[in-house]
Amino acid sequence: GRYRRALYSLGRILRFEHNAADVLERRARLYQSLHMPTQAIQTYERLLNTCEEARVDGEILQRLSELYHSQGKDPKVAQLLQRYIETPGVPRLDPHLINILAEVRLSTSKYAPAK
């Protein structure tokens, strides 16, 4: 009910404001809440392509990486991380970055025991 109406309303707004970052983020979160990962991924990708601030927003990147991982798209997570790491001014010890990296490495068993 309410979620579907909200998605419809956000879609109407996007018809007039194609790249409204806040609307895209809300829409992606709604899709995620409704267990519609494909639509959520597409909306997050659109957000990243249209909004520079979103490209360095750790929360957005973490949500998108979790969606990619849930869909078996770990190479996409690695690309997302690479783009994030290469962004000037991004702290290298960002907790979101560490969480994403740890999740990807553990899920793909590409980690080495501590020495």
C-alpha positions as a Python dict, from the first residue, in 0.01 Angstrom:
ca = {
    (1, 'G'): (0, 0, 0),
    (2, 'R'): (191, 297, 134),
    (3, 'Y'): (528, 193, -6),
    (4, 'R'): (387, 143, -353),
    (5, 'R'): (219, 485, -341),
    (6, 'A'): (546, 638, -225),
    (7, 'L'): (732, 472, -516),
    (8, 'Y'): (473, 605, -757),
    (9, 'S'): (501, 957, -614),
    (10, 'L'): (881, 952, -628),
    (11, 'G'): (863, 831, -987),
    (12, 'R'): (636, 1124, -1075),
    (13, 'I'): (884, 1368, -920),
    (14, 'L'): (1169, 1210, -1119),
    (15, 'R'): (979, 1275, -1442),
    (16, 'F'): (1026, 1647, -1381),
    (17, 'E'): (1352, 1645, -1188),
    (18, 'H'): (1544, 1362, -1355),
    (19, 'N'): (1849, 1373, -1131),
    (20, 'A'): (1711, 1475, -791),
    (21, 'A'): (1962, 1301, -563),
    (22, 'D'): (1745, 1291, -252),
    (23, 'V'): (1451, 1147, -448),
    (24, 'L'): (1672, 883, -610),
    (25, 'E'): (1813, 780, -273),
    (26, 'R'): (1466, 751, -116),
    (27, 'R'): (1344, 550, -412),
    (28, 'A'): (1641, 312, -394),
    (29, 'R'): (1583, 261, -19),
    (30, 'L'): (1216, 188, -80),
    (31, 'Y'): (1300, -70, -345),
    (32, 'Q'): (1543, -225, -100),
    (33, 'S'): (1275, -233, 173),
    (34, 'L'): (1036, -401, -69),
    (35, 'H'): (1298, -668, -152),
    (36, 'M'): (1332, -549, -510),
    (37, 'P'): (1711, -565, -546),
    (38, 'T'): (1731, -518, -923),
    (39, 'Q'): (1534, -194, -911),
    (40, 'A'): (1727, -77, -604),
    (41, 'I'): (2059, -143, -778),
    (42, 'Q'): (1949, 42, -1092),
    (43, 'T'): (1835, 340, -885),
    (44, 'Y'): (2156, 352, -677),
    (45, 'E'): (2361, 331, -998),
    (46, 'R'): (2162, 619, -1146),
    (47, 'L'): (2226, 815, -826),
    (48, 'L'): (2601, 751, -846),
    (49, 'N'): (2608, 854, -1212),
    (50, 'T'): (2430, 1183, -1150),
    (51, 'C'): (2551, 1298, -808),
    (52, 'E'): (2918, 1348, -718),
    (53, 'E'): (2846, 1356, -343),
    (54, 'A'): (2684, 1013, -361),
    (55, 'R'): (3003, 866, -509),
    (56, 'V'): (3184, 931, -181),
    (57, 'D'): (2892, 866, 56),
    (58, 'G'): (2999, 561, 255),
    (59, 'E'): (2643, 464, 349),
    (60, 'I'): (2519, 466, -9),
    (61, 'L'): (2822, 270, -127),
    (62, 'Q'): (2776, 19, 152),
    (63, 'R'): (2407, -34, 69),
    (64, 'L'): (2486, -77, -301),
    (65, 'S'): (2773, -316, -229),
    (66, 'E'): (2545, -528, -8),
    (67, 'L'): (2291, -543, -290),
    (68, 'Y'): (2558, -640, -543),
    (69, 'H'): (2685, -907, -305),
    (70, 'S'): (2335, -1044, -244),
    (71, 'Q'): (2294, -1081, -621),
    (72, 'G'): (2630, -1257, -663),
    (73, 'K'): (2793, -957, -829),
    (74, 'D'): (3113, -939, -625),
    (75, 'P'): (3317, -802, -919),
    (76, 'K'): (3081, -501, -913),
    (77, 'V'): (3162, -454, -544),
    (78, 'A'): (3532, -452, -628),
    (79, 'Q'): (3475, -189, -901),
    (80, 'L'): (3275, 22, -659),
    (81, 'L'): (3553, 1, -402),
    (82, 'Q'): (3818, 85, -658),
    (83, 'R'): (3633, 395, -772),
    (84, 'Y'): (3583, 498, -409),
    (85, 'I'): (3949, 447, -318),
    (86, 'E'): (4065, 647, -621),
    (87, 'T'): (3847, 945, -532),
    (88, 'P'): (4065, 1237, -416),
    (89, 'G'): (4008, 1342, -57),
    (90, 'V'): (3849, 1018, 63),
    (91, 'P'): (3999, 898, 391),
    (92, 'R'): (4161, 559, 340),
    (93, 'L'): (4048, 433, 681),
    (94, 'D'): (3683, 514, 630),
    (95, 'P'): (3482, 258, 834),
    (96, 'H'): (3240, 201, 544),
    (97, 'L'): (3532, 115, 317),
    (98, 'I'): (3674, -128, 573),
    (99, 'N'): (3334, -297, 620),
    (100, 'I'): (3278, -336, 248),
    (101, 'L'): (3627, -468, 187),
    (102, 'A'): (3603, -717, 475),
    (103, 'E'): (3266, -844, 354),
    (104, 'V'): (3386, -895, -2),
    (105, 'R'): (3705, -1067, 103),
    (106, 'L'): (3528, -1297, 348),
    (107, 'S'): (3253, -1386, 103),
    (108, 'T'): (3498, -1476, -169),
    (109, 'S'): (3741, -1643, 71),
    (110, 'K'): (4013, -1408, -52),
    (111, 'Y'): (4173, -1331, 278),
    (112, 'A'): (4490, -1442, 449),
    (113, 'P'): (4516, -1531, 816),
    (114, 'A'): (4687, -1271, 1033),
    (115, 'K'): (5053, -1334, 1104),
}
